[in-house]
C-alpha cells in the first residue's frame, strides 16, 4: 500500500489507515489524519524533510518518518 511520503507534488489522496498504536499514531489522528480524509501534497522543505500537506482547510507539515505511517489511496488527478 502507498503511504503519504510516496505522493508527488500536487497529488491528492484519501487516508486509509494510520499504522501503530503508540503516541505518534495518536498525535497524527489528533491532527486530523483520520480514515477517509482527503489530503494534498503542497511541497517539500529544501532538504526534502519535512513535507507540507493540506487537509481540512489547513496546512500540516510532517517528517518523512511520520508520513510513512499513513497509508493512502491515491485519488484521480483533476
mmCIF file of N, CA and C in Angstrom:
data_model
loop_
_atom_site.group_PDB
_atom_site.id
_atom_site.type_symbol
_atom_site.label_atom_id
_atom_site.label_comp_id
_atom_site.label_asym_id
_atom_site.label_seq_id
_atom_site.Cartn_x
_atom_site.Cartn_y
_atom_site.Cartn_z
ATOM 1 N N UNK A 1 0.845 -1.186 0.000
ATOM 2 C CA UNK A 1 0.000 0.000 0.000
ATOM 3 C C UNK A 1 0.887 1.244 0.000
ATOM 4 N N UNK A 2 0.413 2.276 -0.668
ATOM 5 C CA UNK A 2 1.133 3.538 -0.761
ATOM 6 C C UNK A 2 0.999 4.319 0.549
ATOM 7 N N UNK A 3 2.034 5.085 0.875
ATOM 8 C CA UNK A 3 1.992 5.928 2.066
ATOM 9 C C UNK A 3 2.176 7.392 1.667
ATOM 10 N N UNK A 4 1.917 8.301 2.595
ATOM 11 C CA UNK A 4 1.982 9.739 2.303
ATOM 12 C C UNK A 4 3.330 10.181 1.760
ATOM 13 N N UNK A 5 4.416 9.577 2.209
ATOM 14 C CA UNK A 5 5.732 10.006 1.733
ATOM 15 C C UNK A 5 5.964 9.638 0.269
ATOM 16 N N UNK A 6 5.071 8.844 -0.333
ATOM 17 C CA UNK A 6 5.205 8.459 -1.730
ATOM 18 C C UNK A 6 4.449 9.359 -2.699
ATOM 19 N N UNK A 7 3.696 10.338 -2.186
ATOM 20 C CA UNK A 7 2.976 11.264 -3.063
ATOM 21 C C UNK A 7 3.947 12.202 -3.772
ATOM 22 N N UNK A 8 3.525 12.691 -4.930
ATOM 23 C CA UNK A 8 4.291 13.686 -5.665
ATOM 24 C C UNK A 8 3.591 15.034 -5.507
ATOM 25 N N UNK A 9 4.324 16.089 -5.785
ATOM 26 C CA UNK A 9 3.825 17.453 -5.636
ATOM 27 C C UNK A 9 2.483 17.634 -6.346
ATOM 28 N N UNK A 10 1.479 18.120 -5.622
ATOM 29 C CA UNK A 10 0.160 18.393 -6.173
ATOM 30 C C UNK A 10 -0.787 17.211 -6.181
ATOM 31 N N UNK A 11 -0.314 16.021 -5.858
ATOM 32 C CA UNK A 11 -1.188 14.850 -5.854
ATOM 33 C C UNK A 11 -2.092 14.846 -4.631
ATOM 34 N N UNK A 12 -3.274 14.270 -4.812
ATOM 35 C CA UNK A 12 -4.259 14.146 -3.732
ATOM 36 C C UNK A 12 -4.468 12.676 -3.433
ATOM 37 N N UNK A 13 -4.878 12.396 -2.198
ATOM 38 C CA UNK A 13 -5.119 11.013 -1.782
ATOM 39 C C UNK A 13 -6.161 10.996 -0.673
ATOM 40 N N UNK A 14 -6.657 9.804 -0.398
ATOM 41 C CA UNK A 14 -7.581 9.583 0.719
ATOM 42 C C UNK A 14 -6.858 8.719 1.737
ATOM 43 N N UNK A 15 -6.920 9.122 2.993
ATOM 44 C CA UNK A 15 -6.270 8.376 4.067
ATOM 45 C C UNK A 15 -7.039 7.085 4.315
ATOM 46 N N UNK A 16 -6.295 5.972 4.409
ATOM 47 C CA UNK A 16 -6.901 4.669 4.623
ATOM 48 C C UNK A 16 -6.653 4.187 6.048
ATOM 49 N N UNK A 17 -5.427 4.426 6.558
ATOM 50 C CA UNK A 17 -5.080 3.880 7.868
ATOM 51 C C UNK A 17 -3.822 4.562 8.412
ATOM 52 N N UNK A 18 -3.751 4.665 9.739
ATOM 53 C CA UNK A 18 -2.546 5.100 10.433
ATOM 54 C C UNK A 18 -1.965 3.856 11.105
ATOM 55 N N UNK A 19 -0.718 3.529 10.805
ATOM 56 C CA UNK A 19 -0.142 2.321 11.399
ATOM 57 C C UNK A 19 0.415 2.614 12.786
ATOM 58 N N UNK A 20 0.252 1.645 13.667
ATOM 59 C CA UNK A 20 0.758 1.765 15.033
ATOM 60 C C UNK A 20 -0.323 2.187 16.003
ATOM 61 N N UNK A 21 -0.015 2.021 17.281
ATOM 62 C CA UNK A 21 -0.946 2.450 18.336
ATOM 63 C C UNK A 21 -0.195 3.177 19.438
ATOM 64 N N UNK A 22 0.938 3.767 19.069
ATOM 65 C CA UNK A 22 1.755 4.499 20.040
ATOM 66 C C UNK A 22 1.377 5.983 20.049
ATOM 67 N N UNK A 23 2.141 6.771 20.764
ATOM 68 C CA UNK A 23 1.863 8.197 20.902
ATOM 69 C C UNK A 23 1.904 8.953 19.587
ATOM 70 N N UNK A 24 2.781 8.564 18.679
ATOM 71 C CA UNK A 24 2.875 9.254 17.390
ATOM 72 C C UNK A 24 1.608 9.012 16.572
ATOM 73 N N UNK A 25 1.128 7.778 16.537
ATOM 74 C CA UNK A 25 -0.096 7.467 15.795
ATOM 75 C C UNK A 25 -1.280 8.249 16.358
ATOM 76 N N UNK A 26 -1.369 8.324 17.660
ATOM 77 C CA UNK A 26 -2.456 9.075 18.301
ATOM 78 C C UNK A 26 -2.352 10.556 17.969
ATOM 79 N N UNK A 27 -1.126 11.096 17.997
ATOM 80 C CA UNK A 27 -0.923 12.515 17.679
ATOM 81 C C UNK A 27 -1.307 12.805 16.232
ATOM 82 N N UNK A 28 -0.971 11.909 15.311
ATOM 83 C CA UNK A 28 -1.348 12.101 13.910
ATOM 84 C C UNK A 28 -2.868 12.152 13.761
ATOM 85 N N UNK A 29 -3.570 11.277 14.456
ATOM 86 C CA UNK A 29 -5.034 11.290 14.398
ATOM 87 C C UNK A 29 -5.606 12.560 15.023
ATOM 88 N N UNK A 30 -4.999 13.033 16.104
ATOM 89 C CA UNK A 30 -5.458 14.271 16.744
ATOM 90 C C UNK A 30 -5.268 15.476 15.833
ATOM 91 N N UNK A 31 -4.284 15.405 14.921
ATOM 92 C CA UNK A 31 -4.034 16.495 13.980
ATOM 93 C C UNK A 31 -4.959 16.427 12.764
ATOM 94 N N UNK A 32 -5.878 15.471 12.731
ATOM 95 C CA UNK A 32 -6.863 15.397 11.658
ATOM 96 C C UNK A 32 -6.619 14.326 10.623
ATOM 97 N N UNK A 33 -5.575 13.535 10.773
ATOM 98 C CA UNK A 33 -5.289 12.456 9.829
ATOM 99 C C UNK A 33 -6.119 11.236 10.217
ATOM 100 N N UNK A 34 -7.346 11.209 9.717
ATOM 101 C CA UNK A 34 -8.245 10.108 10.061
ATOM 102 C C UNK A 34 -8.704 9.416 8.778
ATOM 103 N N UNK A 35 -9.152 8.178 8.910
ATOM 104 C CA UNK A 35 -9.598 7.387 7.769
ATOM 105 C C UNK A 35 -10.647 8.139 6.958
ATOM 106 N N UNK A 36 -10.491 8.142 5.642
ATOM 107 C CA UNK A 36 -11.459 8.771 4.752
ATOM 108 C C UNK A 36 -11.176 10.221 4.436
ATOM 109 N N UNK A 37 -10.272 10.859 5.162
ATOM 110 C CA UNK A 37 -9.967 12.280 4.954
ATOM 111 C C UNK A 37 -9.118 12.453 3.697
ATOM 112 N N UNK A 38 -9.420 13.480 2.887
ATOM 113 C CA UNK A 38 -8.635 13.774 1.697
ATOM 114 C C UNK A 38 -7.474 14.687 2.063
ATOM 115 N N UNK A 39 -6.325 14.473 1.412
ATOM 116 C CA UNK A 39 -5.109 15.219 1.710
ATOM 117 C C UNK A 39 -4.362 15.497 0.412
ATOM 118 N N UNK A 40 -3.678 16.636 0.344
ATOM 119 C CA UNK A 40 -2.920 17.020 -0.855
ATOM 120 C C UNK A 40 -1.503 17.393 -0.457
ATOM 121 N N UNK A 41 -0.538 16.965 -1.257
ATOM 122 C CA UNK A 41 0.856 17.319 -1.004
ATOM 123 C C UNK A 41 1.128 18.689 -1.621
ATOM 124 N N UNK A 42 1.568 19.647 -0.794
ATOM 125 C CA UNK A 42 1.821 21.008 -1.259
ATOM 126 C C UNK A 42 3.280 21.283 -1.551
ATOM 127 N N UNK A 43 4.189 20.673 -0.805
ATOM 128 C CA UNK A 43 5.602 20.969 -1.044
ATOM 129 C C UNK A 43 6.531 20.280 -0.071
ATOM 130 N N UNK A 44 7.814 20.442 -0.369
ATOM 131 C CA UNK A 44 8.874 19.853 0.440
ATOM 132 C C UNK A 44 9.795 20.957 0.955
ATOM 133 N N UNK A 45 10.376 20.769 2.111
ATOM 134 C CA UNK A 45 11.402 21.675 2.611
ATOM 135 C C UNK A 45 12.627 21.541 1.691
ATOM 136 N N UNK A 46 13.549 22.496 1.705
ATOM 137 C CA UNK A 46 14.695 22.449 0.805
ATOM 138 C C UNK A 46 15.484 21.128 0.821
ATOM 139 N N UNK A 47 15.593 20.484 1.944
ATOM 140 C CA UNK A 47 16.320 19.215 2.004
ATOM 141 C C UNK A 47 15.382 18.005 1.934
ATOM 142 N N UNK A 48 14.094 18.251 1.618
ATOM 143 C CA UNK A 48 13.134 17.167 1.437
ATOM 144 C C UNK A 48 12.382 16.733 2.680
ATOM 145 N N UNK A 49 12.709 17.298 3.810
ATOM 146 C CA UNK A 49 12.067 16.894 5.065
ATOM 147 C C UNK A 49 11.993 18.114 5.969
ATOM 148 N N UNK A 50 10.831 18.555 6.411
ATOM 149 C CA UNK A 50 9.509 17.928 6.374
ATOM 150 C C UNK A 50 8.778 18.135 5.047
ATOM 151 N N UNK A 51 7.591 17.526 4.976
ATOM 152 C CA UNK A 51 6.711 17.594 3.819
ATOM 153 C C UNK A 51 5.450 18.359 4.241
ATOM 154 N N UNK A 52 4.981 19.266 3.378
ATOM 155 C CA UNK A 52 3.799 20.065 3.704
ATOM 156 C C UNK A 52 2.564 19.534 2.975
ATOM 157 N N UNK A 53 1.478 19.365 3.728
ATOM 158 C CA UNK A 53 0.216 18.858 3.200
ATOM 159 C C UNK A 53 -0.905 19.836 3.517
ATOM 160 N N UNK A 54 -2.009 19.699 2.782
ATOM 161 C CA UNK A 54 -3.226 20.436 3.110
ATOM 162 C C UNK A 54 -4.344 19.431 3.331
ATOM 163 N N UNK A 55 -5.065 19.596 4.428
ATOM 164 C CA UNK A 55 -6.244 18.794 4.703
ATOM 165 C C UNK A 55 -7.168 19.595 5.599
ATOM 166 N N UNK A 56 -8.454 19.383 5.457
ATOM 167 C CA UNK A 56 -9.470 20.056 6.274
ATOM 168 C C UNK A 56 -9.324 21.578 6.298
ATOM 169 N N UNK A 57 -8.783 22.154 5.232
ATOM 170 C CA UNK A 57 -8.648 23.600 5.150
ATOM 171 C C UNK A 57 -7.451 24.187 5.870
ATOM 172 N N UNK A 58 -6.524 23.379 6.326
ATOM 173 C CA UNK A 58 -5.309 23.904 6.956
ATOM 174 C C UNK A 58 -4.089 23.155 6.436
ATOM 175 N N UNK A 59 -2.919 23.737 6.700
ATOM 176 C CA UNK A 59 -1.655 23.151 6.255
ATOM 177 C C UNK A 59 -0.984 22.440 7.419
ATOM 178 N N UNK A 60 -0.355 21.322 7.096
ATOM 179 C CA UNK A 60 0.289 20.490 8.107
ATOM 180 C C UNK A 60 1.629 20.005 7.570
ATOM 181 N N UNK A 61 2.677 20.148 8.356
ATOM 182 C CA UNK A 61 3.989 19.640 7.975
ATOM 183 C C UNK A 61 4.307 18.401 8.792
ATOM 184 N N UNK A 62 4.756 17.353 8.101
ATOM 185 C CA UNK A 62 5.115 16.093 8.745
ATOM 186 C C UNK A 62 6.521 15.686 8.337
ATOM 187 N N UNK A 63 7.223 15.052 9.240
ATOM 188 C CA UNK A 63 8.506 14.447 8.888
ATOM 189 C C UNK A 63 8.237 13.227 8.017
ATOM 190 N N UNK A 64 9.234 12.834 7.224
ATOM 191 C CA UNK A 64 9.060 11.668 6.347
ATOM 192 C C UNK A 64 8.714 10.415 7.138
ATOM 193 N N UNK A 65 9.365 10.226 8.293
ATOM 194 C CA UNK A 65 9.085 9.011 9.070
ATOM 195 C C UNK A 65 7.651 9.011 9.609
ATOM 196 N N UNK A 66 7.070 10.172 9.854
ATOM 197 C CA UNK A 66 5.662 10.241 10.269
ATOM 198 C C UNK A 66 4.752 9.977 9.070
ATOM 199 N N UNK A 67 5.092 10.556 7.912
ATOM 200 C CA UNK A 67 4.283 10.378 6.703
ATOM 201 C C UNK A 67 4.255 8.915 6.261
ATOM 202 N N UNK A 68 5.333 8.175 6.526
ATOM 203 C CA UNK A 68 5.395 6.750 6.166
ATOM 204 C C UNK A 68 4.383 5.908 6.928
ATOM 205 N N UNK A 69 3.883 6.406 8.023
ATOM 206 C CA UNK A 69 2.934 5.652 8.853
ATOM 207 C C UNK A 69 1.496 5.808 8.388
ATOM 208 N N UNK A 70 1.260 6.688 7.412
ATOM 209 C CA UNK A 70 -0.099 6.972 6.939
ATOM 210 C C UNK A 70 -0.318 6.293 5.592
ATOM 211 N N UNK A 71 -1.132 5.251 5.562
ATOM 212 C CA UNK A 71 -1.472 4.546 4.336
ATOM 213 C C UNK A 71 -2.551 5.323 3.598
ATOM 214 N N UNK A 72 -2.400 5.406 2.272
ATOM 215 C CA UNK A 72 -3.315 6.211 1.469
ATOM 216 C C UNK A 72 -3.792 5.454 0.233
ATOM 217 N N UNK A 73 -4.841 6.012 -0.353
ATOM 218 C CA UNK A 73 -5.373 5.560 -1.643
ATOM 219 C C UNK A 73 -5.323 6.780 -2.544
ATOM 220 N N UNK A 74 -4.444 6.775 -3.553
ATOM 221 C CA UNK A 74 -4.347 7.944 -4.445
ATOM 222 C C UNK A 74 -5.686 8.242 -5.132
ATOM 223 N N UNK A 75 -5.960 9.526 -5.314
ATOM 224 C CA UNK A 75 -7.189 9.957 -5.991
ATOM 225 C C UNK A 75 -6.842 10.365 -7.429
ATOM 226 N N UNK A 76 -7.778 10.232 -8.354
ATOM 227 C CA UNK A 76 -7.521 10.650 -9.736
ATOM 228 C C UNK A 76 -7.222 12.150 -9.787
ATOM 229 N N UNK A 77 -6.326 12.532 -10.678
ATOM 230 C CA UNK A 77 -5.971 13.944 -10.825
ATOM 231 C C UNK A 77 -7.095 14.677 -11.548
ATOM 232 N N UNK A 78 -7.350 15.913 -11.105
ATOM 233 C CA UNK A 78 -8.435 16.712 -11.682
ATOM 234 C C UNK A 78 -8.023 17.354 -12.982
#
